[in-house]
Amino acid sequence: MKPRVPIIQGGMGVRISLSNLAAAVANAGGIGIISGTGITVDEMRFHIRRARELTQGKGYIGVNVLFAMNDFAETIKAAMKEKVDFIISGAGFSRDMYAWGREYDVPVLSIVSSAKLAKLAERLGAAAVVVEGFEAGGHLGTDRPLFEILPEVVETVSIPVIAAGGIINGADIARAIELGASGVQMGTRFVASAECDAPDVFKQKYIETTDEDELVLVKTTVGLQGRAIRNHFTSAISGDNRLKIEKCHDCLKNCSYRFCTLDSLITSVDGDVENGLVFAGARVHEIAEILPVQTIIDRLMTECKAAQTVIRSHVL
């Protein structure tokens, strides 16, 4: 599997990266990812098939599923039966998914945050690992920056390594490749795209965030920290505050029941970006405008090539 550009679009739930965004990235030469988290299996099947139609079967389409979800196994197996190009999984670690991948002949990629986990993933059968640093949006698995972890992982494994977390421009891509990455995964930048499946008010929240102080780390009910844009909701759940859960969806394997993470994500993607969780990466404030995916990728690759020229000139 070798896309025209070394960019994987990060899987973002709930309902942020579905068929529209994934297909646009695939058509632009990258790898599009549908988030299978927080939607039904039937909805996921629909979006996989729609993405195939939009790419005319030519682009690369994968599915991201959180290990922490109760429907993890069902969702992954359903995606594999649809013959997606690969599966990416994070927010926990599953040994079984590699066996399922061999059964259905679908490559499996693990999101890891250390060389130790990367080596374990390789031993279990991962086709590649996505190394995610502290700068990422959403659930976080480490407090260490990406470019500190990346060289350690590259030295430890022999499978492809994808750099993720805080990648926002072409210079970041060039730096990751220089450090041994085969490519990068980017989520936050693609939220602010014309084709992103999120509503305009959600995308606008990204554009209106102009300073890193407008971001906050929250402890979600998964048990991990997550980076989000400050709003009424993040204030309401600060500290050990608990919110009333109207109806439990029984969606998580382990839940603190302090509030409903799923409902909070659905609230924001339904348009209420003040009273729901709006996950975003640490450098969201550097994004100034909403652009078509093709334009974003073209600019990224132009910046990357320019940065690589500078890197080579310094080496020589």
PDB file of C-alpha atoms in Angstrom:
ATOM      1  CA  MET A   1       0.000   0.000   0.000  1.00  0.00           C
ATOM      2  CA  LYS A   2       1.581   3.250  -1.130  1.00  0.00           C
ATOM      3  CA  PRO A   3      -0.586   6.360  -1.514  1.00  0.00           C
ATOM      4  CA  ARG A   4       0.489   9.252  -3.732  1.00  0.00           C
ATOM      5  CA  VAL A   5       1.130  11.442  -0.680  1.00  0.00           C
ATOM      6  CA  PRO A   6       2.416  10.255   2.731  1.00  0.00           C
ATOM      7  CA  ILE A   7      -0.634  11.446   4.644  1.00  0.00           C
ATOM      8  CA  ILE A   8      -3.230   9.470   6.575  1.00  0.00           C
ATOM      9  CA  GLN A   9      -6.254  11.466   7.679  1.00  0.00           C
ATOM     10  CA  GLY A  10      -6.896  10.663  11.326  1.00  0.00           C
ATOM     11  CA  GLY A  11     -10.106   8.909  12.289  1.00  0.00           C
ATOM     12  CA  MET A  12     -12.211  11.296  14.361  1.00  0.00           C
ATOM     13  CA  GLY A  13     -15.401  10.493  16.193  1.00  0.00           C
ATOM     14  CA  VAL A  14     -18.142  10.987  16.721  1.00  0.00           C
ATOM     15  CA  ARG A  15     -19.271  11.587  13.108  1.00  0.00           C
ATOM     16  CA  ILE A  16     -16.385  13.940  12.298  1.00  0.00           C
ATOM     17  CA  SER A  17     -14.645  11.719   9.750  1.00  0.00           C
ATOM     18  CA  LEU A  18     -17.108   9.689   7.729  1.00  0.00           C
ATOM     19  CA  SER A  19     -17.331   8.928   4.015  1.00  0.00           C
ATOM     20  CA  ASN A  20     -17.268  12.515   2.780  1.00  0.00           C
ATOM     21  CA  LEU A  21     -13.943  13.443   4.378  1.00  0.00           C
ATOM     22  CA  ALA A  22     -12.345  10.025   3.931  1.00  0.00           C
ATOM     23  CA  ALA A  23     -13.176   9.939   0.222  1.00  0.00           C
ATOM     24  CA  ALA A  24     -11.929  13.489  -0.327  1.00  0.00           C
ATOM     25  CA  VAL A  25      -8.564  12.654   1.250  1.00  0.00           C
ATOM     26  CA  ALA A  26      -8.287   9.418  -0.725  1.00  0.00           C
ATOM     27  CA  ASN A  27      -9.127  11.221  -3.965  1.00  0.00           C
ATOM     28  CA  ALA A  28      -6.446  13.802  -3.165  1.00  0.00           C
ATOM     29  CA  GLY A  29      -3.833  11.061  -2.928  1.00  0.00           C
ATOM     30  CA  GLY A  30      -3.799  10.384   0.805  1.00  0.00           C
ATOM     31  CA  ILE A  31      -5.434   7.690   2.923  1.00  0.00           C
ATOM     32  CA  GLY A  32      -8.942   8.413   4.180  1.00  0.00           C
ATOM     33  CA  ILE A  33     -10.186   7.098   7.503  1.00  0.00           C
ATOM     34  CA  ILE A  34     -13.778   6.560   8.600  1.00  0.00           C
ATOM     35  CA  SER A  35     -14.310   6.629  12.348  1.00  0.00           C
ATOM     36  CA  GLY A  36     -16.384   3.631  13.385  1.00  0.00           C
ATOM     37  CA  THR A  37     -16.758   4.930  16.925  1.00  0.00           C
ATOM     38  CA  GLY A  38     -20.128   6.141  18.157  1.00  0.00           C
ATOM     39  CA  ILE A  39     -22.073   5.036  15.087  1.00  0.00           C
ATOM     40  CA  THR A  40     -23.932   1.802  14.430  1.00  0.00           C
ATOM     41  CA  VAL A  41     -22.407  -1.006  12.418  1.00  0.00           C
ATOM     42  CA  ASP A  42     -24.992  -0.404   9.695  1.00  0.00           C
ATOM     43  CA  GLU A  43     -24.024   3.278   9.546  1.00  0.00           C
ATOM     44  CA  MET A  44     -20.381   2.302   9.259  1.00  0.00           C
ATOM     45  CA  ARG A  45     -21.121  -0.127   6.427  1.00  0.00           C
ATOM     46  CA  PHE A  46     -23.024   2.615   4.612  1.00  0.00           C
ATOM     47  CA  HIS A  47     -20.100   5.023   4.873  1.00  0.00           C
ATOM     48  CA  ILE A  48     -17.530   2.429   3.788  1.00  0.00           C
ATOM     49  CA  ARG A  49     -19.577   1.653   0.687  1.00  0.00           C
ATOM     50  CA  ARG A  50     -20.270   5.321  -0.017  1.00  0.00           C
ATOM     51  CA  ALA A  51     -16.565   6.148   0.269  1.00  0.00           C
ATOM     52  CA  ARG A  52     -15.824   3.388  -2.236  1.00  0.00           C
ATOM     53  CA  GLU A  53     -18.365   4.910  -4.611  1.00  0.00           C
ATOM     54  CA  LEU A  54     -16.947   8.415  -4.192  1.00  0.00           C
ATOM     55  CA  THR A  55     -13.420   7.173  -4.893  1.00  0.00           C
ATOM     56  CA  GLN A  56     -14.587   4.783  -7.626  1.00  0.00           C
ATOM     57  CA  GLY A  57     -12.716   2.064  -5.782  1.00  0.00           C
ATOM     58  CA  LYS A  58      -9.330   3.670  -6.487  1.00  0.00           C
ATOM     59  CA  GLY A  59      -8.438   5.363  -3.208  1.00  0.00           C
ATOM     60  CA  TYR A  60      -7.333   3.893   0.093  1.00  0.00           C
ATOM     61  CA  ILE A  61     -10.027   3.772   2.783  1.00  0.00           C
ATOM     62  CA  GLY A  62      -9.511   2.552   6.344  1.00  0.00           C
ATOM     63  CA  VAL A  63     -11.579   2.417   9.521  1.00  0.00           C
ATOM     64  CA  ASN A  64     -10.583   3.569  13.002  1.00  0.00           C
ATOM     65  CA  VAL A  65     -12.166   1.915  16.050  1.00  0.00           C
ATOM     66  CA  LEU A  66     -11.488   2.660  19.719  1.00  0.00           C
ATOM     67  CA  PHE A  67     -10.515  -0.411  21.718  1.00  0.00           C
ATOM     68  CA  ALA A  68     -12.321   1.085  24.726  1.00  0.00           C
ATOM     69  CA  MET A  69     -15.739   0.623  23.087  1.00  0.00           C
ATOM     70  CA  ASN A  70     -17.947  -2.341  23.986  1.00  0.00           C
ATOM     71  CA  ASP A  71     -18.757  -2.953  20.321  1.00  0.00           C
ATOM     72  CA  PHE A  72     -15.067  -2.986  19.370  1.00  0.00           C
ATOM     73  CA  ALA A  73     -14.959  -6.595  18.135  1.00  0.00           C
ATOM     74  CA  GLU A  74     -18.269  -6.409  16.275  1.00  0.00           C
ATOM     75  CA  THR A  75     -17.309  -3.146  14.589  1.00  0.00           C
ATOM     76  CA  ILE A  76     -13.843  -4.263  13.531  1.00  0.00           C
ATOM     77  CA  LYS A  77     -15.054  -7.581  12.132  1.00  0.00           C
ATOM     78  CA  ALA A  78     -17.833  -5.838  10.207  1.00  0.00           C
ATOM     79  CA  ALA A  79     -15.316  -3.403   8.706  1.00  0.00           C
ATOM     80  CA  MET A  80     -13.000  -6.256   7.774  1.00  0.00           C
ATOM     81  CA  LYS A  81     -15.850  -8.101   6.068  1.00  0.00           C
ATOM     82  CA  GLU A  82     -16.354  -4.955   3.975  1.00  0.00           C
ATOM     83  CA  LYS A  83     -12.727  -5.377   2.873  1.00  0.00           C
ATOM     84  CA  VAL A  84     -11.505  -1.975   3.988  1.00  0.00           C
ATOM     85  CA  ASP A  85      -7.863  -1.401   3.156  1.00  0.00           C
ATOM     86  CA  PHE A  86      -6.857  -1.521   6.811  1.00  0.00           C
ATOM     87  CA  ILE A  87      -7.931  -1.036  10.419  1.00  0.00           C
ATOM     88  CA  ILE A  88      -6.456   1.467  12.884  1.00  0.00           C
ATOM     89  CA  SER A  89      -7.130   1.115  16.586  1.00  0.00           C
ATOM     90  CA  GLY A  90      -6.246   3.133  19.667  1.00  0.00           C
ATOM     91  CA  ALA A  91      -7.397   4.022  23.219  1.00  0.00           C
ATOM     92  CA  GLY A  92      -6.268   0.639  24.455  1.00  0.00           C
ATOM     93  CA  PHE A  93      -4.604  -2.448  23.073  1.00  0.00           C
ATOM     94  CA  SER A  94      -6.157  -5.564  21.559  1.00  0.00           C
ATOM     95  CA  ARG A  95      -4.222  -8.731  20.821  1.00  0.00           C
ATOM     96  CA  ASP A  96      -7.216 -10.369  19.126  1.00  0.00           C
ATOM     97  CA  MET A  97      -7.525  -7.835  16.318  1.00  0.00           C
ATOM     98  CA  TYR A  98      -4.327  -9.055  14.655  1.00  0.00           C
ATOM     99  CA  ALA A  99      -5.746 -12.580  14.434  1.00  0.00           C
ATOM    100  CA  TRP A 100      -8.954 -11.157  12.953  1.00  0.00           C
ATOM    101  CA  GLY A 101      -6.848  -9.241  10.456  1.00  0.00           C
ATOM    102  CA  ARG A 102      -5.135 -12.444   9.346  1.00  0.00           C
ATOM    103  CA  GLU A 103      -8.497 -14.205   9.114  1.00  0.00           C
ATOM    104  CA  TYR A 104     -10.012 -11.524   6.871  1.00  0.00           C
ATOM    105  CA  ASP A 105      -6.737 -10.562   5.160  1.00  0.00           C
ATOM    106  CA  VAL A 106      -6.964  -6.942   6.321  1.00  0.00           C
ATOM    107  CA  PRO A 107      -3.844  -5.168   7.658  1.00  0.00           C
ATOM    108  CA  VAL A 108      -4.081  -3.823  11.206  1.00  0.00           C
ATOM    109  CA  LEU A 109      -2.301  -0.696  12.453  1.00  0.00           C
ATOM    110  CA  SER A 110      -1.940   0.121  16.137  1.00  0.00           C
ATOM    111  CA  ILE A 111      -1.787   3.593  17.642  1.00  0.00           C
ATOM    112  CA  VAL A 112       1.035   3.514  20.192  1.00  0.00           C
ATOM    113  CA  SER A 113       2.797   6.011  22.414  1.00  0.00           C
ATOM    114  CA  SER A 114       6.047   4.220  23.229  1.00  0.00           C
ATOM    115  CA  ALA A 115       8.727   2.034  21.683  1.00  0.00           C
ATOM    116  CA  LYS A 116       7.726  -0.785  24.040  1.00  0.00           C
ATOM    117  CA  LEU A 117       4.142  -0.839  22.762  1.00  0.00           C
ATOM    118  CA  ALA A 118       5.337  -0.480  19.177  1.00  0.00           C
ATOM    119  CA  LYS A 119       7.535  -3.562  19.564  1.00  0.00           C
ATOM    120  CA  LEU A 120       4.643  -5.510  21.086  1.00  0.00           C
ATOM    121  CA  ALA A 121       2.368  -4.493  18.211  1.00  0.00           C
ATOM    122  CA  GLU A 122       4.979  -5.623  15.690  1.00  0.00           C
ATOM    123  CA  ARG A 123       5.397  -8.969  17.434  1.00  0.00           C
ATOM    124  CA  LEU A 124       1.634  -9.539  17.448  1.00  0.00           C
ATOM    125  CA  GLY A 125       1.337  -8.815  13.741  1.00  0.00           C
ATOM    126  CA  ALA A 126       0.771  -5.091  13.181  1.00  0.00           C
ATOM    127  CA  ALA A 127       1.375  -4.019   9.587  1.00  0.00           C
ATOM    128  CA  ALA A 128       2.528  -0.608  10.841  1.00  0.00           C
ATOM    129  CA  VAL A 129       2.312   1.558  13.934  1.00  0.00           C
ATOM    130  CA  VAL A 130       0.999   5.079  14.349  1.00  0.00           C
ATOM    131  CA  VAL A 131       3.136   6.849  16.951  1.00  0.00           C
ATOM    132  CA  GLU A 132       1.025   9.501  18.625  1.00  0.00           C
ATOM    133  CA  GLY A 133       2.574  12.212  20.757  1.00  0.00           C
ATOM    134  CA  PHE A 134       1.127  14.396  23.478  1.00  0.00           C
ATOM    135  CA  GLU A 135       0.228  17.129  20.980  1.00  0.00           C
ATOM    136  CA  ALA A 136      -2.662  15.101  19.547  1.00  0.00           C
ATOM    137  CA  GLY A 137      -6.310  15.941  19.956  1.00  0.00           C
ATOM    138  CA  GLY A 138      -8.828  13.662  21.615  1.00  0.00           C
ATOM    139  CA  HIS A 139      -7.717  10.855  23.909  1.00  0.00           C
ATOM    140  CA  LEU A 140      -4.016  10.878  24.786  1.00  0.00           C
ATOM    141  CA  GLY A 141      -1.757   7.970  25.661  1.00  0.00           C
ATOM    142  CA  THR A 142       1.357   9.847  26.753  1.00  0.00           C
ATOM    143  CA  ASP A 143       2.691  13.113  28.131  1.00  0.00           C
ATOM    144  CA  ARG A 144       5.742  13.014  25.837  1.00  0.00           C
ATOM    145  CA  PRO A 145       6.030  15.036  22.605  1.00  0.00           C
ATOM    146  CA  LEU A 146       5.920  13.251  19.260  1.00  0.00           C
ATOM    147  CA  PHE A 147       9.413  14.118  18.077  1.00  0.00           C
ATOM    148  CA  GLU A 148      10.883  12.753  21.298  1.00  0.00           C
ATOM    149  CA  ILE A 149       9.131   9.389  20.932  1.00  0.00           C
ATOM    150  CA  LEU A 150       9.380   8.982  17.159  1.00  0.00           C
ATOM    151  CA  PRO A 151      13.134   8.233  16.844  1.00  0.00           C
ATOM    152  CA  GLU A 152      12.893   5.649  19.633  1.00  0.00           C
ATOM    153  CA  VAL A 153      10.115   3.796  17.824  1.00  0.00           C
ATOM    154  CA  VAL A 154      11.856   3.970  14.446  1.00  0.00           C
ATOM    155  CA  GLU A 155      14.954   2.374  15.997  1.00  0.00           C
ATOM    156  CA  THR A 156      12.914  -0.341  17.717  1.00  0.00           C
ATOM    157  CA  VAL A 157      10.690  -1.742  14.949  1.00  0.00           C
ATOM    158  CA  SER A 158      11.174  -2.839  11.359  1.00  0.00           C
ATOM    159  CA  ILE A 159       7.595  -2.142  10.216  1.00  0.00           C
ATOM    160  CA  PRO A 160       6.507   1.263   8.841  1.00  0.00           C
ATOM    161  CA  VAL A 161       6.092   4.023  11.408  1.00  0.00           C
ATOM    162  CA  ILE A 162       3.512   6.790  10.988  1.00  0.00           C
ATOM    163  CA  ALA A 163       3.995  10.013  12.969  1.00  0.00           C
ATOM    164  CA  ALA A 164       0.941  11.615  14.590  1.00  0.00           C
ATOM    165  CA  GLY A 165       0.109  14.334  17.076  1.00  0.00           C
ATOM    166  CA  GLY A 166       0.643  18.011  16.343  1.00  0.00           C
ATOM    167  CA  ILE A 167       1.398  17.597  12.630  1.00  0.00           C
ATOM    168  CA  ILE A 168      -0.059  20.757  11.134  1.00  0.00           C
ATOM    169  CA  ASN A 169       2.084  21.822   8.153  1.00  0.00           C
ATOM    170  CA  GLY A 170       4.458  20.529   5.518  1.00  0.00           C
ATOM    171  CA  ALA A 171       7.551  21.322   7.564  1.00  0.00           C
ATOM    172  CA  ASP A 172       6.256  18.942  10.246  1.00  0.00           C
ATOM    173  CA  ILE A 173       5.834  16.229   7.616  1.00  0.00           C
ATOM    174  CA  ALA A 174       9.382  16.772   6.353  1.00  0.00           C
ATOM    175  CA  ARG A 175      10.765  16.602   9.886  1.00  0.00           C
ATOM    176  CA  ALA A 176       8.888  13.365  10.620  1.00  0.00           C
ATOM    177  CA  ILE A 177      10.168  11.747   7.426  1.00  0.00           C
ATOM    178  CA  GLU A 178      13.706  12.931   8.177  1.00  0.00           C
ATOM    179  CA  LEU A 179      13.439  11.167  11.546  1.00  0.00           C
ATOM    180  CA  GLY A 180      12.480   7.912   9.845  1.00  0.00           C
ATOM    181  CA  ALA A 181       8.687   8.008   9.584  1.00  0.00           C
ATOM    182  CA  SER A 182       7.103   6.562   6.456  1.00  0.00           C
ATOM    183  CA  GLY A 183       4.369   9.170   6.639  1.00  0.00           C
ATOM    184  CA  VAL A 184       2.145  11.136   8.985  1.00  0.00           C
ATOM    185  CA  GLN A 185      -1.368  11.004  10.359  1.00  0.00           C
ATOM    186  CA  MET A 186      -3.234  14.310  10.582  1.00  0.00           C
ATOM    187  CA  GLY A 187      -6.635  14.850  12.135  1.00  0.00           C
ATOM    188  CA  THR A 188      -7.080  18.420  13.329  1.00  0.00           C
ATOM    189  CA  ARG A 189      -6.106  20.085  10.035  1.00  0.00           C
ATOM    190  CA  PHE A 190      -8.736  18.114   8.135  1.00  0.00           C
ATOM    191  CA  VAL A 191     -11.553  19.107  10.472  1.00  0.00           C
ATOM    192  CA  ALA A 192     -11.201  22.601   9.029  1.00  0.00           C
ATOM    193  CA  SER A 193     -11.881  21.360   5.512  1.00  0.00           C
ATOM    194  CA  ALA A 194     -14.841  21.899   3.234  1.00  0.00           C
ATOM    195  CA  GLU A 195     -15.474  18.159   2.999  1.00  0.00           C
ATOM    196  CA  CYS A 196     -15.272  17.309   6.702  1.00  0.00           C
ATOM    197  CA  ASP A 197     -18.461  15.600   7.861  1.00  0.00           C
ATOM    198  CA  ALA A 198     -18.779  17.877  10.915  1.00  0.00           C
ATOM    199  CA  PRO A 199     -21.225  20.809  10.738  1.00  0.00           C
ATOM    200  CA  ASP A 200     -19.947  24.277   9.847  1.00  0.00           C
ATOM    201  CA  VAL A 201     -20.383  25.543  13.418  1.00  0.00           C
ATOM    202  CA  PHE A 202     -18.008  22.812  14.614  1.00  0.00           C
ATOM    203  CA  LYS A 203     -15.403  23.722  11.995  1.00  0.00           C
ATOM    204  CA  GLN A 204     -15.797  27.398  12.831  1.00  0.00           C
ATOM    205  CA  LYS A 205     -14.980  26.639  16.465  1.00  0.00           C
ATOM    206  CA  TYR A 206     -11.553  25.520  15.246  1.00  0.00           C
ATOM    207  CA  ILE A 207     -11.017  28.705  13.255  1.00  0.00           C
ATOM    208  CA  GLU A 208     -12.115  30.875  16.180  1.00  0.00           C
ATOM    209  CA  THR A 209      -9.536  29.231  18.463  1.00  0.00           C
ATOM    210  CA  THR A 210      -6.573  31.574  18.127  1.00  0.00           C
ATOM    211  CA  ASP A 211      -4.445  30.834  21.187  1.00  0.00           C
ATOM    212  CA  GLU A 212      -3.159  27.656  22.816  1.00  0.00           C
ATOM    213  CA  ASP A 213      -4.571  28.890  26.129  1.00  0.00           C
ATOM    214  CA  GLU A 214      -8.023  28.202  24.696  1.00  0.00           C
ATOM    215  CA  LEU A 215      -7.302  24.474  24.940  1.00  0.00           C
ATOM    216  CA  VAL A 216      -7.683  22.327  28.028  1.00  0.00           C
ATOM    217  CA  LEU A 217      -6.946  18.763  29.098  1.00  0.00           C
ATOM    218  CA  VAL A 218      -9.957  16.923  30.476  1.00  0.00           C
ATOM    219  CA  LYS A 219     -10.202  13.478  32.017  1.00  0.00           C
ATOM    220  CA  THR A 220     -12.815  11.579  30.067  1.00  0.00           C
ATOM    221  CA  THR A 221     -14.821   8.641  31.322  1.00  0.00           C
ATOM    222  CA  VAL A 222     -12.555   6.293  29.343  1.00  0.00           C
ATOM    223  CA  GLY A 223      -9.907   6.987  31.970  1.00  0.00           C
ATOM    224  CA  LEU A 224      -7.595   8.896  29.640  1.00  0.00           C
ATOM    225  CA  GLN A 225      -6.859  12.570  29.281  1.00  0.00           C
ATOM    226  CA  GLY A 226      -8.250  14.291  26.227  1.00  0.00           C
ATOM    227  CA  ARG A 227      -7.443  17.662  24.671  1.00  0.00           C
ATOM    228  CA  ALA A 228     -10.426  19.859  23.888  1.00  0.00           C
ATOM    229  CA  ILE A 229     -11.308  23.469  23.161  1.00  0.00           C
ATOM    230  CA  ARG A 230     -12.431  25.328  26.290  1.00  0.00           C
ATOM    231  CA  ASN A 231     -16.170  25.927  26.520  1.00  0.00           C
ATOM    232  CA  HIS A 232     -19.052  25.717  28.986  1.00  0.00           C
ATOM    233  CA  PHE A 233     -18.864  21.932  29.003  1.00  0.00           C
ATOM    234  CA  THR A 234     -15.162  21.657  29.865  1.00  0.00           C
ATOM    235  CA  SER A 235     -15.768  24.063  32.754  1.00  0.00           C
ATOM    236  CA  ALA A 236     -18.688  21.941  33.955  1.00  0.00           C
ATOM    237  CA  ILE A 237     -16.564  18.758  34.085  1.00  0.00           C
ATOM    238  CA  SER A 238     -13.435  20.353  35.537  1.00  0.00           C
ATOM    239  CA  GLY A 239     -11.915  18.733  38.588  1.00  0.00           C
ATOM    240  CA  ASP A 240     -14.044  15.866  39.848  1.00  0.00           C
ATOM    241  CA  ASN A 241     -17.375  17.417  38.887  1.00  0.00           C
ATOM    242  CA  ARG A 242     -20.055  14.938  37.885  1.00  0.00           C
ATOM    243  CA  LEU A 243     -22.929  15.522  35.485  1.00  0.00           C
ATOM    244  CA  LYS A 244     -26.229  13.683  35.463  1.00  0.00           C
ATOM    245  CA  ILE A 245     -26.402  10.970  32.805  1.00  0.00           C
ATOM    246  CA  GLU A 246     -29.909  10.845  31.375  1.00  0.00           C
ATOM    247  CA  LYS A 247     -29.467   7.475  29.695  1.00  0.00           C
ATOM    248  CA  CYS A 248     -26.452   5.173  29.721  1.00  0.00           C
ATOM    249  CA  HIS A 249     -25.549   3.816  26.276  1.00  0.00           C
ATOM    250  CA  ASP A 250     -23.358   1.081  27.803  1.00  0.00           C
ATOM    251  CA  CYS A 251     -20.798   1.974  25.141  1.00  0.00           C
ATOM    252  CA  LEU A 252     -17.546   1.663  27.109  1.00  0.00           C
ATOM    253  CA  LYS A 253     -15.838  -1.413  28.530  1.00  0.00           C
ATOM    254  CA  ASN A 254     -14.841   0.642  31.548  1.00  0.00           C
ATOM    255  CA  CYS A 255     -16.545   3.920  32.387  1.00  0.00           C
ATOM    256  CA  SER A 256     -16.240   6.276  35.344  1.00  0.00           C
ATOM    257  CA  TYR A 257     -19.844   7.474  34.809  1.00  0.00           C
ATOM    258  CA  ARG A 258     -18.740  10.997  35.754  1.00  0.00           C
ATOM    259  CA  PHE A 259     -20.505  12.237  32.626  1.00  0.00           C
ATOM    260  CA  CYS A 260     -21.341  10.692  29.259  1.00  0.00           C
ATOM    261  CA  THR A 261     -18.418  11.095  26.857  1.00  0.00           C
ATOM    262  CA  LEU A 262     -20.477   9.818  23.917  1.00  0.00           C
ATOM    263  CA  ASP A 263     -23.361  12.226  24.528  1.00  0.00           C
ATOM    264  CA  SER A 264     -20.938  15.123  24.955  1.00  0.00           C
ATOM    265  CA  LEU A 265     -19.347  14.384  21.577  1.00  0.00           C
ATOM    266  CA  ILE A 266     -22.731  13.979  19.897  1.00  0.00           C
ATOM    267  CA  THR A 267     -23.905  17.281  21.390  1.00  0.00           C
ATOM    268  CA  SER A 268     -21.014  19.172  19.806  1.00  0.00           C
ATOM    269  CA  VAL A 269     -21.334  17.512  16.402  1.00  0.00           C
ATOM    270  CA  ASP A 270     -25.070  18.240  16.485  1.00  0.00           C
ATOM    271  CA  GLY A 271     -24.114  21.911  16.560  1.00  0.00           C
ATOM    272  CA  ASP A 272     -23.966  22.886  20.245  1.00  0.00           C
ATOM    273  CA  VAL A 273     -20.235  23.518  20.512  1.00  0.00           C
ATOM    274  CA  GLU A 274     -20.522  25.217  23.904  1.00  0.00           C
ATOM    275  CA  ASN A 275     -22.212  22.365  25.756  1.00  0.00           C
ATOM    276  CA  GLY A 276     -20.365  19.394  24.286  1.00  0.00           C
ATOM    277  CA  LEU A 277     -16.791  18.167  23.920  1.00  0.00           C
ATOM    278  CA  VAL A 278     -14.876  19.637  20.984  1.00  0.00           C
ATOM    279  CA  PHE A 279     -11.668  17.640  20.746  1.00  0.00           C
ATOM    280  CA  ALA A 280      -8.756  19.317  18.937  1.00  0.00           C
ATOM    281  CA  GLY A 281      -5.002  19.040  18.594  1.00  0.00           C
ATOM    282  CA  ALA A 282      -2.533  21.276  20.428  1.00  0.00           C
ATOM    283  CA  ARG A 283      -1.882  23.444  17.373  1.00  0.00           C
ATOM    284  CA  VAL A 284      -5.450  24.045  16.253  1.00  0.00           C
ATOM    285  CA  HIS A 285      -4.910  27.770  16.818  1.00  0.00           C
ATOM    286  CA  GLU A 286      -2.525  27.801  13.840  1.00  0.00           C
ATOM    287  CA  ILE A 287      -5.348  26.984  11.412  1.00  0.00           C
ATOM    288  CA  ALA A 288      -6.690  30.178   9.863  1.00  0.00           C
ATOM    289  CA  GLU A 289      -9.225  29.044   7.280  1.00  0.00           C
ATOM    290  CA  ILE A 290     -11.476  26.262   6.067  1.00  0.00           C
ATOM    291  CA  LEU A 291     -10.216  24.935   2.730  1.00  0.00           C
ATOM    292  CA  PRO A 292     -10.976  22.105   0.293  1.00  0.00           C
ATOM    293  CA  VAL A 293      -9.072  18.913   1.090  1.00  0.00           C
ATOM    294  CA  GLN A 294      -7.229  19.009  -2.235  1.00  0.00           C
ATOM    295  CA  THR A 295      -5.975  22.527  -1.493  1.00  0.00           C
ATOM    296  CA  ILE A 296      -4.856  21.507   1.996  1.00  0.00           C
ATOM    297  CA  ILE A 297      -2.904  18.530   0.689  1.00  0.00           C
ATOM    298  CA  ASP A 298      -1.388  20.488  -2.204  1.00  0.00           C
ATOM    299  CA  ARG A 299      -0.148  23.153   0.222  1.00  0.00           C
ATOM    300  CA  LEU A 300       1.166  20.554   2.653  1.00  0.00           C
ATOM    301  CA  MET A 301       3.189  18.829  -0.046  1.00  0.00           C
ATOM    302  CA  THR A 302       4.561  22.121  -1.391  1.00  0.00           C
ATOM    303  CA  GLU A 303       5.645  23.076   2.138  1.00  0.00           C
ATOM    304  CA  CYS A 304       7.069  19.602   2.716  1.00  0.00           C
ATOM    305  CA  LYS A 305       9.190  19.671  -0.436  1.00  0.00           C
ATOM    306  CA  ALA A 306      10.500  23.138   0.429  1.00  0.00           C
ATOM    307  CA  ALA A 307      11.411  21.992   3.938  1.00  0.00           C
ATOM    308  CA  GLN A 308      13.109  18.861   2.601  1.00  0.00           C
ATOM    309  CA  THR A 309      15.223  21.022   0.293  1.00  0.00           C
ATOM    310  CA  VAL A 310      16.363  23.061   3.287  1.00  0.00           C
ATOM    311  CA  ILE A 311      17.096  19.909   5.298  1.00  0.00           C
ATOM    312  CA  ARG A 312      19.169  18.433   2.463  1.00  0.00           C
ATOM    313  CA  SER A 313      21.117  21.676   2.017  1.00  0.00           C
ATOM    314  CA  HIS A 314      22.056  21.646   5.702  1.00  0.00           C
ATOM    315  CA  VAL A 315      23.139  18.012   5.490  1.00  0.00           C
ATOM    316  CA  LEU A 316      25.312  18.725   2.462  1.00  0.00           C
TER     317      LEU A 316
END
